[in-house]
mmCIF file of C-alpha atoms in Angstrom:
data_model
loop_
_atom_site.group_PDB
_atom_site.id
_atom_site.type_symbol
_atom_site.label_atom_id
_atom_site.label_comp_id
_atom_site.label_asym_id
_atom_site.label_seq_id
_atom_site.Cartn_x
_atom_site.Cartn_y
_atom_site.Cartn_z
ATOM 1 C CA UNK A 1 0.000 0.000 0.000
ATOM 2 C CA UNK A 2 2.832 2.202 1.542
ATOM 3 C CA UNK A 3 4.886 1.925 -2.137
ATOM 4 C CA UNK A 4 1.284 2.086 -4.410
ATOM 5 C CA UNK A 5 1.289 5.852 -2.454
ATOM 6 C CA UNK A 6 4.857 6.649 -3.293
ATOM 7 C CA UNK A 7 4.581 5.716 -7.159
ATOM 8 C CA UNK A 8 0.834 7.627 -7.306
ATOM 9 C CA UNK A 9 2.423 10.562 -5.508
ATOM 10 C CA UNK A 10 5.959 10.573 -8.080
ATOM 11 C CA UNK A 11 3.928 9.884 -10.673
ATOM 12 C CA UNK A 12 1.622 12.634 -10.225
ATOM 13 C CA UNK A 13 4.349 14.736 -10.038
ATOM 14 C CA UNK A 14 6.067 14.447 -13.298
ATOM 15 C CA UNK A 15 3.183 14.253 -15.200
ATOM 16 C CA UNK A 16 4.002 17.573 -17.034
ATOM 17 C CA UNK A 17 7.935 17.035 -16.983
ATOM 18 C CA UNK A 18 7.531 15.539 -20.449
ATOM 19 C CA UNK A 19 5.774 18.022 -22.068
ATOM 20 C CA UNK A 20 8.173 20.883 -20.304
ATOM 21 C CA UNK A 21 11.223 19.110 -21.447
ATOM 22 C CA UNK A 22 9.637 18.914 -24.836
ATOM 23 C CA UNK A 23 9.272 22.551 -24.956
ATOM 24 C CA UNK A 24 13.030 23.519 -23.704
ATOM 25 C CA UNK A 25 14.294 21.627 -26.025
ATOM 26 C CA UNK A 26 11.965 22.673 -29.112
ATOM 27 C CA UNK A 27 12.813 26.492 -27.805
ATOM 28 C CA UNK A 28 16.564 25.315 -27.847
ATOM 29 C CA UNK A 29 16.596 23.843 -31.622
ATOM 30 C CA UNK A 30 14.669 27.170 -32.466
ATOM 31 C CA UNK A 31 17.570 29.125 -30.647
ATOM 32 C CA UNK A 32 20.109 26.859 -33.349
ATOM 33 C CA UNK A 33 18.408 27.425 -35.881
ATOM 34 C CA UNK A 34 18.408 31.145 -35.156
ATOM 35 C CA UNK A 35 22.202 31.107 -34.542
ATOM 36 C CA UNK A 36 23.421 29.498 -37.298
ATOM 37 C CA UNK A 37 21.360 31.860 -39.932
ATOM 38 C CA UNK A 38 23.379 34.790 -37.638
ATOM 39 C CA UNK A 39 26.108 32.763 -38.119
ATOM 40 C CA UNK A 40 25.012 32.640 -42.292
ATOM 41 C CA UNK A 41 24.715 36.668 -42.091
ATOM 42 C CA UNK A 42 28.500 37.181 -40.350
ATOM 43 C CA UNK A 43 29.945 35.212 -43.650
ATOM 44 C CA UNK A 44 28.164 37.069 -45.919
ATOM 45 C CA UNK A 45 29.141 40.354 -43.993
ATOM 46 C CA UNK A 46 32.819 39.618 -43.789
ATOM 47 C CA UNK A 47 32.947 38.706 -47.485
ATOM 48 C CA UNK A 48 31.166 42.188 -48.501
ATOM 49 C CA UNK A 49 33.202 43.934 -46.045
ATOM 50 C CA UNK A 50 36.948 42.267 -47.486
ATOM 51 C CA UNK A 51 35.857 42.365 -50.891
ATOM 52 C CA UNK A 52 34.759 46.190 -50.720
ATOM 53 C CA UNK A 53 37.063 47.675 -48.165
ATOM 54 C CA UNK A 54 39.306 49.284 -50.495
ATOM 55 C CA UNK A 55 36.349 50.970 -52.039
ATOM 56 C CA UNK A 56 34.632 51.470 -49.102
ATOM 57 C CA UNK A 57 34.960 55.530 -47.364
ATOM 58 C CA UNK A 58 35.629 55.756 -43.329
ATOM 59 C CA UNK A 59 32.316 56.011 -42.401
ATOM 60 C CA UNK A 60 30.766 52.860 -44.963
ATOM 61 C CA UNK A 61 33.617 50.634 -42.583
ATOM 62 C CA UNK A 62 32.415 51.286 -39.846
ATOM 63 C CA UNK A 63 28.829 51.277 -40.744
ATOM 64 C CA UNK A 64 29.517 48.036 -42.023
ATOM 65 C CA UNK A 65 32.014 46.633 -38.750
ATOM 66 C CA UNK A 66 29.032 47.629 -36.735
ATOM 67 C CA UNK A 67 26.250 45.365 -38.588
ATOM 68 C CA UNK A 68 28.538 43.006 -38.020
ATOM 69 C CA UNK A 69 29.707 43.134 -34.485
ATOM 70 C CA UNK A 70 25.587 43.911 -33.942
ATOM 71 C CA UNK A 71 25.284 40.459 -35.684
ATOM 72 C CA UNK A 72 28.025 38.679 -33.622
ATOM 73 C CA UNK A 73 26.214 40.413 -30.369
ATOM 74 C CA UNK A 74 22.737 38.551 -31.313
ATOM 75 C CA UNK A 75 24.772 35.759 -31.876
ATOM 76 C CA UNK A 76 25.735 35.811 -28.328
ATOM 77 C CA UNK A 77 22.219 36.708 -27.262
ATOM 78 C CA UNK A 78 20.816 33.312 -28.740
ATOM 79 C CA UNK A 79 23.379 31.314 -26.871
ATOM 80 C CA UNK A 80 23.375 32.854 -23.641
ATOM 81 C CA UNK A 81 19.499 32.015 -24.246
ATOM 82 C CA UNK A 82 19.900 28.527 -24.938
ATOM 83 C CA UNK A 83 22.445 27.910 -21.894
ATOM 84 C CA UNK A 84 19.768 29.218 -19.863
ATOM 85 C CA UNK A 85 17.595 26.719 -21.577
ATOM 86 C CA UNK A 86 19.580 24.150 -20.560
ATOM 87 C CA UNK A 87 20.195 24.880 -17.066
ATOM 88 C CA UNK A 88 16.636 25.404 -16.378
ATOM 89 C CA UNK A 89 16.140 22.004 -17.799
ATOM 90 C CA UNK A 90 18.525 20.061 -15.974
ATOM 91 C CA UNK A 91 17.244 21.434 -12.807
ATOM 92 C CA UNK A 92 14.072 21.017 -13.124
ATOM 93 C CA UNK A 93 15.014 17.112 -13.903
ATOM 94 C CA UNK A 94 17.487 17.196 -11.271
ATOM 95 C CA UNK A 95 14.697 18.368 -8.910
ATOM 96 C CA UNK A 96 12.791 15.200 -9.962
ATOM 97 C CA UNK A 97 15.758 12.659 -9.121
ATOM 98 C CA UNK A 98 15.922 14.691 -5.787
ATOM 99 C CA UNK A 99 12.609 13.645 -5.091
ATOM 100 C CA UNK A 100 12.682 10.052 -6.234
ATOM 101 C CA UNK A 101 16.062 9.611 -3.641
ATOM 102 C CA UNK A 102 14.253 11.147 -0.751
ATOM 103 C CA UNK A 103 11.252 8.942 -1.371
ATOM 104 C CA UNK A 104 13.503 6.140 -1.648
ATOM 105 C CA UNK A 105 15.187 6.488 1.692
ATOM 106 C CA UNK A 106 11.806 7.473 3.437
ATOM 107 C CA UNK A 107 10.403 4.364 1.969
ATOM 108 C CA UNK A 108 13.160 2.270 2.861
ATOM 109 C CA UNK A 109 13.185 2.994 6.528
ATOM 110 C CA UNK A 110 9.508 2.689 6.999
ATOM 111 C CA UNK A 111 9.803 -0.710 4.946
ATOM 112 C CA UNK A 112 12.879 -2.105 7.586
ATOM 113 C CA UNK A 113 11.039 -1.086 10.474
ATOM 114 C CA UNK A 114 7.968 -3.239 9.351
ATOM 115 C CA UNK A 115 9.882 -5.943 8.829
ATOM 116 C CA UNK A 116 11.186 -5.783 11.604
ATOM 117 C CA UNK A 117 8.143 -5.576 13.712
ATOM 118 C CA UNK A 118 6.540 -8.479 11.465
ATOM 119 C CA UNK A 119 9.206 -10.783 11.785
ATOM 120 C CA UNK A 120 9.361 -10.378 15.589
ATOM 121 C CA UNK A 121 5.668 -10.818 15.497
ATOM 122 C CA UNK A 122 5.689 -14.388 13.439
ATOM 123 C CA UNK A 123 8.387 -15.607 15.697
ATOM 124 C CA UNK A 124 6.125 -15.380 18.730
ATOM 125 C CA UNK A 125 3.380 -16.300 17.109
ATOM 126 C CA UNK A 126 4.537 -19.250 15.523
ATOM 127 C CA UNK A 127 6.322 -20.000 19.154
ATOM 128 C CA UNK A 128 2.971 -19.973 20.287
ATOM 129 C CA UNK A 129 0.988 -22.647 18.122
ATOM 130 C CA UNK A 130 4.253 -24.811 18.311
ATOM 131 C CA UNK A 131 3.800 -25.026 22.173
ATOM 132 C CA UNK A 132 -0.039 -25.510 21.898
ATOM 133 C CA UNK A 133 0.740 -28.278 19.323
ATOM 134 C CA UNK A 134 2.942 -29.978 21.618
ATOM 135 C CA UNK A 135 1.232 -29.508 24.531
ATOM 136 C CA UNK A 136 -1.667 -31.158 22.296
ATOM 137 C CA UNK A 137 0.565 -33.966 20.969
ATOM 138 C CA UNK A 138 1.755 -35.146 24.691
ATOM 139 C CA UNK A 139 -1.697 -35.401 25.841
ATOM 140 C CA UNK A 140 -2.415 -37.754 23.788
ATOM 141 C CA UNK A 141 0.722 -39.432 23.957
ATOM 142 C CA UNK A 142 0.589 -39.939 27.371
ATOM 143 C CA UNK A 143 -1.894 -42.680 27.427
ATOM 144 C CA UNK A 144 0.422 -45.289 25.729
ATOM 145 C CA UNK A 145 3.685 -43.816 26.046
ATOM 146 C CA UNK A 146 3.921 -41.680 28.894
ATOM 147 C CA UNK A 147 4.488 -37.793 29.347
ATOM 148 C CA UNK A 148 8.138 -36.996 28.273
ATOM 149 C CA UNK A 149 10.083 -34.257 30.913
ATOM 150 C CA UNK A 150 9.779 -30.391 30.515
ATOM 151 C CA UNK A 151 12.969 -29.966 30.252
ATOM 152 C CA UNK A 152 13.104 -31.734 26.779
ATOM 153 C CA UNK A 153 13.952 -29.958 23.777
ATOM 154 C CA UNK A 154 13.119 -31.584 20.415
ATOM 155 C CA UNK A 155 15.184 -31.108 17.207
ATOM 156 C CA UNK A 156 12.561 -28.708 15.678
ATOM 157 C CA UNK A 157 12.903 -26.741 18.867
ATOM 158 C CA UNK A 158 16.326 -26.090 18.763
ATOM 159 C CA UNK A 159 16.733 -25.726 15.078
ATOM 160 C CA UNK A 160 14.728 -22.230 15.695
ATOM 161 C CA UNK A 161 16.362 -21.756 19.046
ATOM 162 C CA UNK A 162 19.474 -21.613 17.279
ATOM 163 C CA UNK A 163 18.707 -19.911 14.550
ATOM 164 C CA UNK A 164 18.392 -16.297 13.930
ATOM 165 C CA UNK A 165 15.439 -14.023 13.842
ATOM 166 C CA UNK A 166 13.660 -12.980 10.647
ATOM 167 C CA UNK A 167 15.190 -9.291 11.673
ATOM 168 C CA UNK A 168 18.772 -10.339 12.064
ATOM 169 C CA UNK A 169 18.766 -12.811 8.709
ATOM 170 C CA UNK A 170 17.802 -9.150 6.977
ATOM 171 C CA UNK A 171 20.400 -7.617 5.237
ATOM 172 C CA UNK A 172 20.192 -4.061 6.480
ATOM 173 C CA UNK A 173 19.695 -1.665 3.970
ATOM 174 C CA UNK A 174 20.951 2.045 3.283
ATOM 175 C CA UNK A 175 20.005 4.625 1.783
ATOM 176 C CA UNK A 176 23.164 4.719 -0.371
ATOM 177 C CA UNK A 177 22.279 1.302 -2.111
ATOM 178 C CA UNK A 178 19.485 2.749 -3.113
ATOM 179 C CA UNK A 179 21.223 5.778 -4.747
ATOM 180 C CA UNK A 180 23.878 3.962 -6.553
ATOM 181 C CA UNK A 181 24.082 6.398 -9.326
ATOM 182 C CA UNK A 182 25.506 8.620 -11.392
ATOM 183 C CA UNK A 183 25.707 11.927 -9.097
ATOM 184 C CA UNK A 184 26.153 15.526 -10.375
ATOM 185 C CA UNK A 185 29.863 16.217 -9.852
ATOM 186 C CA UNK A 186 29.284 19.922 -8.748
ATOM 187 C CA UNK A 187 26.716 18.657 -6.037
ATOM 188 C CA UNK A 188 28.380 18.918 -2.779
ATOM 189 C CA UNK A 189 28.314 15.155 -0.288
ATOM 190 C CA UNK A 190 27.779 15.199 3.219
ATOM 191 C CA UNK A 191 28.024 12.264 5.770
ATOM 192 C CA UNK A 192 29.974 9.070 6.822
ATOM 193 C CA UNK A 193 29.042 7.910 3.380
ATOM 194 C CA UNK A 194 29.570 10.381 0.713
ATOM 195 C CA UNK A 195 26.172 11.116 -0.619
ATOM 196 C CA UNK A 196 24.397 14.178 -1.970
ATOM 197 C CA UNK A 197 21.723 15.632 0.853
ATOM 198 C CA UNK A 198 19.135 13.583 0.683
ATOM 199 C CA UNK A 199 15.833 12.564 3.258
ATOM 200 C CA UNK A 200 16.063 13.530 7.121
ATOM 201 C CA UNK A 201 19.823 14.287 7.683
ATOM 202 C CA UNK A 202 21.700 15.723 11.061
ATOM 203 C CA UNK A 203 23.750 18.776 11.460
ATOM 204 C CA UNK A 204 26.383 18.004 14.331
ATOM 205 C CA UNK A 205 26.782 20.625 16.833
ATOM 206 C CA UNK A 206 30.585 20.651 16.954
ATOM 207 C CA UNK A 207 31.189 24.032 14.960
ATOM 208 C CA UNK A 208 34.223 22.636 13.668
ATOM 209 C CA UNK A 209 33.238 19.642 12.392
ATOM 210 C CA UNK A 210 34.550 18.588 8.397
ATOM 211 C CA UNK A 211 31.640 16.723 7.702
ATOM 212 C CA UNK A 212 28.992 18.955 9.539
ATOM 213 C CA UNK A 213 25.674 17.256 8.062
ATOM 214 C CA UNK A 214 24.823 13.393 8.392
ATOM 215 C CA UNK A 215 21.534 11.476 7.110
ATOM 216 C CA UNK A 216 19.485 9.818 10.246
ATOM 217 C CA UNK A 217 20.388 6.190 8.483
ATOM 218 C CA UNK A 218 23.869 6.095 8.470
ATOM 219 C CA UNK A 219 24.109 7.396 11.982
ATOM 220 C CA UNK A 220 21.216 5.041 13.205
ATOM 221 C CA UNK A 221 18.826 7.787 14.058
ATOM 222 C CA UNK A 222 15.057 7.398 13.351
ATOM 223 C CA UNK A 223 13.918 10.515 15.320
ATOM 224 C CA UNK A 224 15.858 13.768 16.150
ATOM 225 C CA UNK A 225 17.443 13.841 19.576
ATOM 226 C CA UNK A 226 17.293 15.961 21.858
ATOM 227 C CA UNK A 227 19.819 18.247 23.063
ATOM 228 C CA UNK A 228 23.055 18.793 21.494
ATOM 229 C CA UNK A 229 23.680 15.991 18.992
ATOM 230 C CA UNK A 230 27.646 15.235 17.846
ATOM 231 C CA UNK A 231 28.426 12.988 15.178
ATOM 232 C CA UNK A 232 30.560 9.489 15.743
ATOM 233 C CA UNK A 233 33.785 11.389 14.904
ATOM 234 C CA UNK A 234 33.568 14.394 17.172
ATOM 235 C CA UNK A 235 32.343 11.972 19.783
ATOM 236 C CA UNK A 236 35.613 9.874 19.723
ATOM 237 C CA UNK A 237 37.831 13.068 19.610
ATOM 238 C CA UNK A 238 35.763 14.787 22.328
ATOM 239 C CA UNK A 239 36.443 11.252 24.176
ATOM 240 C CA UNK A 240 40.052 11.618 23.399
ATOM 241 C CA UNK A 241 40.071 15.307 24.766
#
């Protein structure tokens, strides 16, 4: 149910990515297309202007060096345009991706603590009916066999005695397997793992600290403590101090 919510709510939201992307990048063709007919106009100028110079009185040349340098200025206009373009577009996708690896992490947690709740949950339960099934089995035993002692464990018994729970046979997961990929190289990493900000994260309260911000999984936090909070490095040095 929890990830049907996640996928309607991310899907919801880039429902009019496509057609915005669509329309940057029909804007940035147009911008080309502009440029390179500027681009047409320079040649043309250039010839004119080498061909005719020597013909050409003070004030034709630089009537003529200014339709050009006004052409090479538009030019420059288009592109500065089109970089704009482009920026615009890869943040508004980057915004997206944000999204998807906050809902990721937030989904993860609240999917590890269920299962950890359900699997301590089975383990009693089925604890439970095994006991009432035995108690069952050496009633009726008793009449022809006899009652065996309390104190005996059978093989089924201690095959889940010894084994581990459902919560400990878990892998644990991060956050950071979850955003194995590619990363904006300008995007600045925080934390014990080297991720971009993403989810719930931590600032640490030593001023001086090189990491300064932490996310709640890879410090083992699921709520924000109270008080003063110092990260797993600062706590060893202040121990050291």
């Amino acid at each position: 149910m929890a990830t049907a919510i996640y996928l309607e709510h991310y899907l919801d939201s880039i429902e009019n990515l496509p057609c915005e992307l669509q329309r940057n990048f029909t804007l940035m063709r147009d911008l080309d297309n502009r440029t390179e007919e500027k681009k047409s106009e320079i040649d043309k100028l250039a010839d004119e202007y080498i061909a005719n110079v020597k013909n050409l009185a003070s004030e034709q040349r630089v009537e003529h060096l200014q339709k050009i340098q006004n052409a090479y200025s538009k030019c420059k206009e288009f592109s500065d345009d089109k970089v704009q373009l482009a920026m615009q577009t890869y943040e508004m996708v980057d915004k997206h991706i944000r999204r998807l690896d906050a809902d990721l992490a937030r989904f993860e947690n609240e999917l590890k603590e269920k299962l950890e709740v359900s699997g301590y949950e089975s383990t009693d339960t089925r604890g439970l009916k095994k006991a009432e099934s035995r108690g069952l089995r050496e009633k009726r035993g008793s009449r022809g066999r006899g009652r065996k002692g309390s104190d005996e464990e059978s093989p089924r018994k201690k095959k889940m005695k010894n084994s581990p729970d459902l919560s400990d046979a878990l892998l644990p997961m991060q956050p950071s397997d979850v955003l194995d990929m590619p990363v904006d190289p300008n995007e600045p990493t925080y934390c014990l793992c080297h991720q971009v900000s993403y989810g719930e994260m931590i600032g640490c309260d030593n001023p001086d600290c090189p990491i300064e911000w932490f996310h709640f999984a890879c410090v083992d936090l699921a709520t924000k403590p109270k008080g003063k909070w110092f990260c797993p490095r600062c706590t060893q040095d202040r121990k050291k101090k």
